[in-house]
CSV table of C-alpha atoms and ligand atoms in Angstrom, one decimal:
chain,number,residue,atom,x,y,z
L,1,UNK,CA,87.7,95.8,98.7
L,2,UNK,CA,86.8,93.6,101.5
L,3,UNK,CA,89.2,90.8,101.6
L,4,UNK,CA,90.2,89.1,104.7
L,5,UNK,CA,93.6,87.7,102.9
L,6,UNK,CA,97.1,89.2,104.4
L,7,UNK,CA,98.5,90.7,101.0
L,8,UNK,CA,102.3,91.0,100.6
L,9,UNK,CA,103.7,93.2,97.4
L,10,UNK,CA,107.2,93.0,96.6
L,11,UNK,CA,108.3,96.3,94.9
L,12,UNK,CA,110.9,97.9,93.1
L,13,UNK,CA,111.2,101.5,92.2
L,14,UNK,CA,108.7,103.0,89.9
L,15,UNK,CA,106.4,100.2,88.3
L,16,UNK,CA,106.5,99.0,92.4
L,17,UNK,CA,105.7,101.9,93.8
L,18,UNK,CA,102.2,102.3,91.5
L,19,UNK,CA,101.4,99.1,92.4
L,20,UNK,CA,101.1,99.7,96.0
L,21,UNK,CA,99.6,102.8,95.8
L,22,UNK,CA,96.9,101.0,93.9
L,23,UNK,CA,96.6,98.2,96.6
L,24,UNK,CA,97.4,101.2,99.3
L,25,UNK,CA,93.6,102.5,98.1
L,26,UNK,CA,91.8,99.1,98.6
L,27,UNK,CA,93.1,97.1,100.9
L,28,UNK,CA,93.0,97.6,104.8
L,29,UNK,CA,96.1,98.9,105.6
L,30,UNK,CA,97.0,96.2,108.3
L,31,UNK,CA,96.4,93.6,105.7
L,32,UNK,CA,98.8,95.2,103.0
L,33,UNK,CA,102.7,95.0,103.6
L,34,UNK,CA,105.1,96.5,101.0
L,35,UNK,CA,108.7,94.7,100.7
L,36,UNK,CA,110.9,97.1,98.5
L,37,UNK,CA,114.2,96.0,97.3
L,38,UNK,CA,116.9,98.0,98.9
L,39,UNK,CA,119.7,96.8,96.5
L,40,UNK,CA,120.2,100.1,95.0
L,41,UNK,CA,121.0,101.6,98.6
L,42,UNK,CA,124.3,103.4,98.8
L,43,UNK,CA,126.4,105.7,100.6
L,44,UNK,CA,126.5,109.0,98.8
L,45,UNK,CA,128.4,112.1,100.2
L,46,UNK,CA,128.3,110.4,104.1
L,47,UNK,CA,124.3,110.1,103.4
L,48,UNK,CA,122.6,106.5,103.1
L,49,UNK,CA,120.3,106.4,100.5
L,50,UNK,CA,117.3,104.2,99.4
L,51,UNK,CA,116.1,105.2,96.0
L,52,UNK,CA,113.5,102.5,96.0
L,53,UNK,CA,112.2,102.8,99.7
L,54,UNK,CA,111.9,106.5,98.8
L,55,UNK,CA,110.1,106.3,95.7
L,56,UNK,CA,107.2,104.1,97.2
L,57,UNK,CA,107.7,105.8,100.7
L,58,UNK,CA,107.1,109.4,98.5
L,59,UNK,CA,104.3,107.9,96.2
L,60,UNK,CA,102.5,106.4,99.1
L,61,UNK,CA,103.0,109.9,101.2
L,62,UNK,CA,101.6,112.0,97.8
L,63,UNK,CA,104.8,113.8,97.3
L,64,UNK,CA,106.4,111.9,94.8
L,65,UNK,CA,108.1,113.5,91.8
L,66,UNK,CA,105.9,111.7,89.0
L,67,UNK,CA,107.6,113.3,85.9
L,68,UNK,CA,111.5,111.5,87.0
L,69,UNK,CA,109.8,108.5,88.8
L,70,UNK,CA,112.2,109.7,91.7
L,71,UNK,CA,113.0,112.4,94.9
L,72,UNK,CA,109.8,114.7,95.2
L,73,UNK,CA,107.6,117.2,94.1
L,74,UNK,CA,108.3,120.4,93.8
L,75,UNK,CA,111.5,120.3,94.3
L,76,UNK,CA,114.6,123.1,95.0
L,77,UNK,CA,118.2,122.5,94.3
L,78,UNK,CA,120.1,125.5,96.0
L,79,UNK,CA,121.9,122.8,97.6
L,80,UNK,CA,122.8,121.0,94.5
L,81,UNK,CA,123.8,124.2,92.8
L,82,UNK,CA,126.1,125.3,95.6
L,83,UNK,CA,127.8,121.7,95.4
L,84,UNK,CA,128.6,122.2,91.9
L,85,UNK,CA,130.3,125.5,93.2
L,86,UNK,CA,132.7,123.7,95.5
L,87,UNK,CA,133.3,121.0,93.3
L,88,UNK,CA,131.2,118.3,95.9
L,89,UNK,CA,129.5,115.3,94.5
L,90,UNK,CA,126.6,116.9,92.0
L,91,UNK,CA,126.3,113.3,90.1
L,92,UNK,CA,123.8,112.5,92.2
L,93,UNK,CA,121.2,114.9,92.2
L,94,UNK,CA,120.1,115.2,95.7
L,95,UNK,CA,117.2,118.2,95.8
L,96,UNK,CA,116.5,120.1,99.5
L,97,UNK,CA,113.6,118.5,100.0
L,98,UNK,CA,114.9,115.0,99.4
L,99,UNK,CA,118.1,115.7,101.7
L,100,UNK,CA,115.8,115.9,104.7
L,101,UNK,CA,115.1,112.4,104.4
L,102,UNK,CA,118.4,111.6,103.7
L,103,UNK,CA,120.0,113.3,106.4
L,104,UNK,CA,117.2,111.9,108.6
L,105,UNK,CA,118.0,108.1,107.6
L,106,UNK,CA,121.5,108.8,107.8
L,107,UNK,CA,121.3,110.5,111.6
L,108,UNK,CA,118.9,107.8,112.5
L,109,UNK,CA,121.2,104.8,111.9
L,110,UNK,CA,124.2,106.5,112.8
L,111,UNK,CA,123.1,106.4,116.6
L,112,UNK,CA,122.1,102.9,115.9
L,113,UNK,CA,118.5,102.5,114.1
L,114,UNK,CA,117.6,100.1,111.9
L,115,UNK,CA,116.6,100.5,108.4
L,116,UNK,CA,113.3,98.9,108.8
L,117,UNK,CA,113.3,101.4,112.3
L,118,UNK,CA,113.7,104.4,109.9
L,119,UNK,CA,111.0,103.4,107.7
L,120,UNK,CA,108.4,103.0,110.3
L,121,UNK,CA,109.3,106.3,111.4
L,122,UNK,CA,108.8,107.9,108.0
L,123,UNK,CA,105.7,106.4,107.8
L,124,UNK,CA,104.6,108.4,110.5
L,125,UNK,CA,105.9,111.0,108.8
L,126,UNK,CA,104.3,110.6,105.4
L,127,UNK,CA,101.4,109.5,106.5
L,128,UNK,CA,100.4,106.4,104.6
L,129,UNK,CA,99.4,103.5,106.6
L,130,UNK,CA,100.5,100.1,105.1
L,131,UNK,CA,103.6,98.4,106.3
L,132,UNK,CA,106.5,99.5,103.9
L,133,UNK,CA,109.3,97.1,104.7
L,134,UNK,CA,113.1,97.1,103.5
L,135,UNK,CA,113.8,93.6,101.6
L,136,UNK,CA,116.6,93.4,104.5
L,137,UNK,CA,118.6,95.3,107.4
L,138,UNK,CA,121.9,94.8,106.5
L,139,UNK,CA,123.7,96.4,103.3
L,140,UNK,CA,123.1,93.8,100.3
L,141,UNK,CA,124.1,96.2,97.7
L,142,UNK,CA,123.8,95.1,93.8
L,143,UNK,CA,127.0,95.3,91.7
L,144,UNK,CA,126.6,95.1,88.1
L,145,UNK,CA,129.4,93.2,86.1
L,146,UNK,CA,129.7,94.7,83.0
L,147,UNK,CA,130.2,92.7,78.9
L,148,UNK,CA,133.7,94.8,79.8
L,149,UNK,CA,134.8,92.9,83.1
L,150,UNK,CA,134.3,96.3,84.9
L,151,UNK,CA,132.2,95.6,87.9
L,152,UNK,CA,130.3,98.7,89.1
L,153,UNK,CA,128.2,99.4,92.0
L,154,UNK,CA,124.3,100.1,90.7
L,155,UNK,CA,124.2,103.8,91.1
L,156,UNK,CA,127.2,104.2,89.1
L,157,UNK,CA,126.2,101.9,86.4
L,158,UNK,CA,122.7,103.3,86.7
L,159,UNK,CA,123.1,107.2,87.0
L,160,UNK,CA,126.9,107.8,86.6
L,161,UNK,CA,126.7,105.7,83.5
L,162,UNK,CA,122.9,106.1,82.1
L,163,UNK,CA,122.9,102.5,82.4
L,164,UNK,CA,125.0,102.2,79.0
L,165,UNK,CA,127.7,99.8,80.0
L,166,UNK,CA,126.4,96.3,78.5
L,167,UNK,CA,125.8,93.9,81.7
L,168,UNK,CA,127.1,90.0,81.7
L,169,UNK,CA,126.0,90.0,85.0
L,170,UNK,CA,123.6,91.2,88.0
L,171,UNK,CA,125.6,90.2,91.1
L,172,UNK,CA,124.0,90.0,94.3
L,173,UNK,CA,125.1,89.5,97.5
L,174,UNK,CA,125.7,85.8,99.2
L,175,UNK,CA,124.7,86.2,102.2
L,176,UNK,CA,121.6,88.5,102.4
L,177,UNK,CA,119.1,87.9,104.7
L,178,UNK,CA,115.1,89.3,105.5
L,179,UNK,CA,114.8,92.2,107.6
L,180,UNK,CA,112.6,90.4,110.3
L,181,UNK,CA,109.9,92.1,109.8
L,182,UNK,CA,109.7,91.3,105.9
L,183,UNK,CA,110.4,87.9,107.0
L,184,UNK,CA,107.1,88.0,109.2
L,185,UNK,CA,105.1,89.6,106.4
L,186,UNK,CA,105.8,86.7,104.6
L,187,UNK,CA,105.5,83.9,107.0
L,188,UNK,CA,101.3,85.8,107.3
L,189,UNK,CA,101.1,86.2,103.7
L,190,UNK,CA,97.9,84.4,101.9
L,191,UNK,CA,98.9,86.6,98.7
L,192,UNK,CA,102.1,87.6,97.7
L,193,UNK,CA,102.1,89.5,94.6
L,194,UNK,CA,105.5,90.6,92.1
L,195,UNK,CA,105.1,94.3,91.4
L,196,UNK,CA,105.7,95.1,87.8
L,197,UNK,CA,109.4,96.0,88.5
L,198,UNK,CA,112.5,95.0,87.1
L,199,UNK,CA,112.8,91.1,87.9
L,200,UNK,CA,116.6,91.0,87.3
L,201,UNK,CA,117.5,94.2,89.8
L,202,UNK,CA,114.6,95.0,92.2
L,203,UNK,CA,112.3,91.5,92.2
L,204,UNK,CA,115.4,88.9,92.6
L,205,UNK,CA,117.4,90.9,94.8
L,206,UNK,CA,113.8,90.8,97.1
L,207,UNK,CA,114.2,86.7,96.8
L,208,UNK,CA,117.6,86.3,97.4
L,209,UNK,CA,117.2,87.5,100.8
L,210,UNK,CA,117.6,84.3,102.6
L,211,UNK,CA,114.7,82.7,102.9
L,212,UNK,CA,112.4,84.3,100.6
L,213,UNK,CA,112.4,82.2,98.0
L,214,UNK,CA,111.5,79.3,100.0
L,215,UNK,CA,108.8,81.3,102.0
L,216,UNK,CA,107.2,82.4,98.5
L,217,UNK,CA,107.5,78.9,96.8
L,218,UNK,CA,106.0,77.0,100.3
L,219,UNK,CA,103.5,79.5,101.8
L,220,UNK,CA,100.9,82.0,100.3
L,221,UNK,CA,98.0,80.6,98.5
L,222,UNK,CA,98.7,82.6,95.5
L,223,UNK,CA,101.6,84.4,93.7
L,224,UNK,CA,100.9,86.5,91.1
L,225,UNK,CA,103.2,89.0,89.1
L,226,UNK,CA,102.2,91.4,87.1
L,227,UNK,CA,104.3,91.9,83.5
L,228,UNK,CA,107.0,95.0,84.1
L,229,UNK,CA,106.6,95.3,79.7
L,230,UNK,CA,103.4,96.5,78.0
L,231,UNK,CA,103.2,96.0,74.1
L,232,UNK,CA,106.8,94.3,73.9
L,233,UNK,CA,108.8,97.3,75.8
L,234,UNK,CA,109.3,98.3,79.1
L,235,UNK,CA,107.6,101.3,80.7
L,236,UNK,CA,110.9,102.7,82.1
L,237,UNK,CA,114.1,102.4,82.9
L,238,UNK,CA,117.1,99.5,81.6
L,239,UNK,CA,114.7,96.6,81.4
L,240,UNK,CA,113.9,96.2,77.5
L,241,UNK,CA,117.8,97.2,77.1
L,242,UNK,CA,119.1,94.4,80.1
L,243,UNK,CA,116.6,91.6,78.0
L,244,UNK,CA,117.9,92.6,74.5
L,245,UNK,CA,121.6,92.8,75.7
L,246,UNK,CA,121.0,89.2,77.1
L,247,UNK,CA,119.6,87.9,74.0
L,248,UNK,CA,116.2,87.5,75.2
L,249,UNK,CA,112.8,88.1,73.7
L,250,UNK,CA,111.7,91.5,75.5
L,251,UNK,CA,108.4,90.1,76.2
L,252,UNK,CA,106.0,89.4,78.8
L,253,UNK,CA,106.7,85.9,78.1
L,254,UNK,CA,109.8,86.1,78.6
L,255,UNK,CA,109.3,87.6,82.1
L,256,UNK,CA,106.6,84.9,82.8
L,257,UNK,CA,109.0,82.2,81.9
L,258,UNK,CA,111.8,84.1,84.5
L,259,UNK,CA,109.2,83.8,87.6
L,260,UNK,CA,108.4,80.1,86.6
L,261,UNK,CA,107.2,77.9,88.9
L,262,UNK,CA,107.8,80.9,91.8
L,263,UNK,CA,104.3,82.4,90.8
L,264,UNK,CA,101.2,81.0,90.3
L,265,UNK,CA,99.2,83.1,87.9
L,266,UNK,CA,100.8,86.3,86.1
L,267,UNK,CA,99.1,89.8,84.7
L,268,UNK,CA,99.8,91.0,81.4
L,269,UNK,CA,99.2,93.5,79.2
L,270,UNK,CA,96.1,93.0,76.4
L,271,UNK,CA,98.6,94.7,74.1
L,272,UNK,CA,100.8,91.5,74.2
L,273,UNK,CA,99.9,87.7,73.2
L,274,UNK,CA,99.1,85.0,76.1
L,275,UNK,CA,102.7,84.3,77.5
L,276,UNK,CA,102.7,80.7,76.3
L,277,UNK,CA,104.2,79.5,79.3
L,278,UNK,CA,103.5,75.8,80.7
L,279,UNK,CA,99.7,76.0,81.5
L,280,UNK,CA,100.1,79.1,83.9
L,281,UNK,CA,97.2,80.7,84.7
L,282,UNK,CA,97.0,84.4,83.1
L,283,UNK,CA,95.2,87.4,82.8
L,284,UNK,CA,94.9,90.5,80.4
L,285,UNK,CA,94.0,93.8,80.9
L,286,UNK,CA,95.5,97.3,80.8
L,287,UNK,CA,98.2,97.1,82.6
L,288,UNK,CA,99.9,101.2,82.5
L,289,UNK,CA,99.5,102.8,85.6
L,290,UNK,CA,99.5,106.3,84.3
L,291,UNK,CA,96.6,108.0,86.8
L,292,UNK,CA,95.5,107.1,90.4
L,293,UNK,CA,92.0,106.1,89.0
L,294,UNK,CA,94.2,103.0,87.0
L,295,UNK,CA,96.6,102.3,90.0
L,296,UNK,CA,93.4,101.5,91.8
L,297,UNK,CA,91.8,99.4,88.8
L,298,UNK,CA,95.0,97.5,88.1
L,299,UNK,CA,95.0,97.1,91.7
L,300,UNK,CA,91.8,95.6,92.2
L,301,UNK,CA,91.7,93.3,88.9
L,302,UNK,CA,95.7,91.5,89.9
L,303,UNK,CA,94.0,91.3,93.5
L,304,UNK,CA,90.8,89.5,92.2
L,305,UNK,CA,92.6,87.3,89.8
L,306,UNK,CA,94.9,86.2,92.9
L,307,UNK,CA,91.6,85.5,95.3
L,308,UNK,CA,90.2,83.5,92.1
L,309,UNK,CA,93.3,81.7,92.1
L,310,UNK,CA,93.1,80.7,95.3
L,311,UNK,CA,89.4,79.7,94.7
L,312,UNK,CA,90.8,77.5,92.6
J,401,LIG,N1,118.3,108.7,89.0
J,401,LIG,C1,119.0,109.4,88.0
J,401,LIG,O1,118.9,108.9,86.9
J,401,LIG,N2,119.7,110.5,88.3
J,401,LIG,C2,119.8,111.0,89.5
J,401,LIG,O2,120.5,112.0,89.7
J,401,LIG,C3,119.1,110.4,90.6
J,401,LIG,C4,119.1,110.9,91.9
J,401,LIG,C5,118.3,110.3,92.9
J,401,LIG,C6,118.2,110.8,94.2
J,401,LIG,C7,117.5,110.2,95.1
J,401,LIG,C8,116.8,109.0,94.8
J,401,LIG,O3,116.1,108.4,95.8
J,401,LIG,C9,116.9,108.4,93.5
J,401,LIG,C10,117.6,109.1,92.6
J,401,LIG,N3,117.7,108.6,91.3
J,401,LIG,C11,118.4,109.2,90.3
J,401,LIG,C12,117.0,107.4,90.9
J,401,LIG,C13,117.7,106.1,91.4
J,401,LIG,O4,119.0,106.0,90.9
J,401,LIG,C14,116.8,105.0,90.9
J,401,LIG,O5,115.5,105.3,91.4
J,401,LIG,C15,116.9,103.6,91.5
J,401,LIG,O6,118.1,103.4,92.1
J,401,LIG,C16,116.6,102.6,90.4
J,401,LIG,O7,115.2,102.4,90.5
């Protein structure tokens, strides 16, 4: 796809990380930057982890494990196993493959590297090209307040927990702000387009990253995001439950109406009606990213219906 535009994709975990590999295929790389929410990062057994940077970082690199949406293909757990023995932390299933990342992140920023510094190296490492950029630098980690006044970091709520504990509340941090680099990708950006990710834990964590917001409402040309449900249901993970908990339709309407006036045009599934939302410009099409051949396709139809928008 020849496009001249500077294209920025903010991306959760899964639905994100399809996204990108779809754009990955058809845009120039040095026109494609990738801004993942690193909300969900934790520390975990002295390691620092980034489920959502690794998941995109993992799809992008062709290792990904496709069948858990998470850690990699082909996987061992003799590690795992042996922590069990010695009664270590096994909550978290860390395979031996994915503990090399891990204990690479974790050595590089303990003699002083920067998250965004560690993902440039991986890059190198797992060869994909486009610019794969942590929301921020800094720890910005999402807490989940709970229908029960229990407030629980994400990982506990999400894996601990299977995500069963009723959430009042996402709580994000105050005082995040852009890793510069993200920051940069957005000042460029003639596109900026909303990955079909959770837009309560991995999409507002990305805007509340002071000033993102701002830079997405004021600068590209076109924001377009793409619907995270298909046919009224998520594709994965606590969304459909999150919506319903809250009392809200679980709908790509409802998701539509979330963005607002943040987006300009939105992508939706032709399984679900028109989101009647105040005269935003949408599009249908079949939106389920299952194989590479539809990442690409999906890709190229929200990345057309953003240049049209602009040609507006
Ligand atoms: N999710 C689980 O449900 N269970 C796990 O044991 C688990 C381990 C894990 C290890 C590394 C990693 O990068 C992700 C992992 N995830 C696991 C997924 C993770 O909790 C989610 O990907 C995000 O935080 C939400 O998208």
């Amino acid at each position: 796809m020849d496009t001249e535009y500077k294209i920025v994709c903010l991306a959760g975990g899964v639905g994100g990380a399809k996204l990108a590999e779809g754009l990955a295929r058809i845009v120039p790389p040095e026109q494609l930057s990738i801004i993942v929410n690193t909300g969900d990062d934790f520390q975990h057994a002295g390691l620092y982890i980034s489920p959502d940077l690794d998941t995109v970082m993992y799809t992008l690199g062709g290792v990904a494990n496709t069948e858990t949406g998470w850690g990699r293909a082909g996987e061992t757990w003799n590690m795992l196993e042996t922590l069990s023995t010695v009664n270590g932390p096994a909550w978290f299933k860390l395979g031996d493959k994915d503990l090399a990342t891990h204990l690479t992140r974790t050595y590089i920023m303990s003699v002083g590297g920067t998250l965004s510094q560690v993902t440039r190296h991986f890059r190198a490492a797992f060869k994909f090209k486009p610019a794969l950029i942590p929301m921020s630098d800094d720890p910005v980690p999402t807490n989940i307040e709970t229908k029960k006044g229990d407030i629980l970091p994400f990982q506990e709520w999400f894996v601990r927990k299977s995500w069963k504990p009723v959430v009042k509340n996402v709580l994000l941090p105050e005082d995040g702000r852009l890793s510069p680099t993200a920051a940069q990708a957005l000042q460029n950006a003639d596109i900026v387009l909303i990955a079909p990710s959770n837009p309560f834990v991995s999409i507002d964590p990305i805007l509340n990253m002071y000033p993102a917001r701002a830079m997405v409402e004021d600068l590209p040309r076109a924001v377009v995001a793409v619907s995270p449900i298909i046919g009224g249901e998520a594709v994965k993970g606590p969304l459909g439950k999150m919506m319903a908990d809250w009392g809200m339709e679980v709908s790509a309407t409802a998701v539509a109406n979330h963005y607002g006036d943040l987006i300009d045009g939105f992508v939706y599934d032709s399984s679900d009606e028109m989101p009647f939302t105040a005269d935003m410009p949408a599009h249908a099409t079949n939106t389920l990213m299952q194989s590479s051949e539809n990442r690409v396709s999906v890709a190229q139809e929200v990345l057309e219906f953003a240049i049209s928008l602009i040609k507006r």
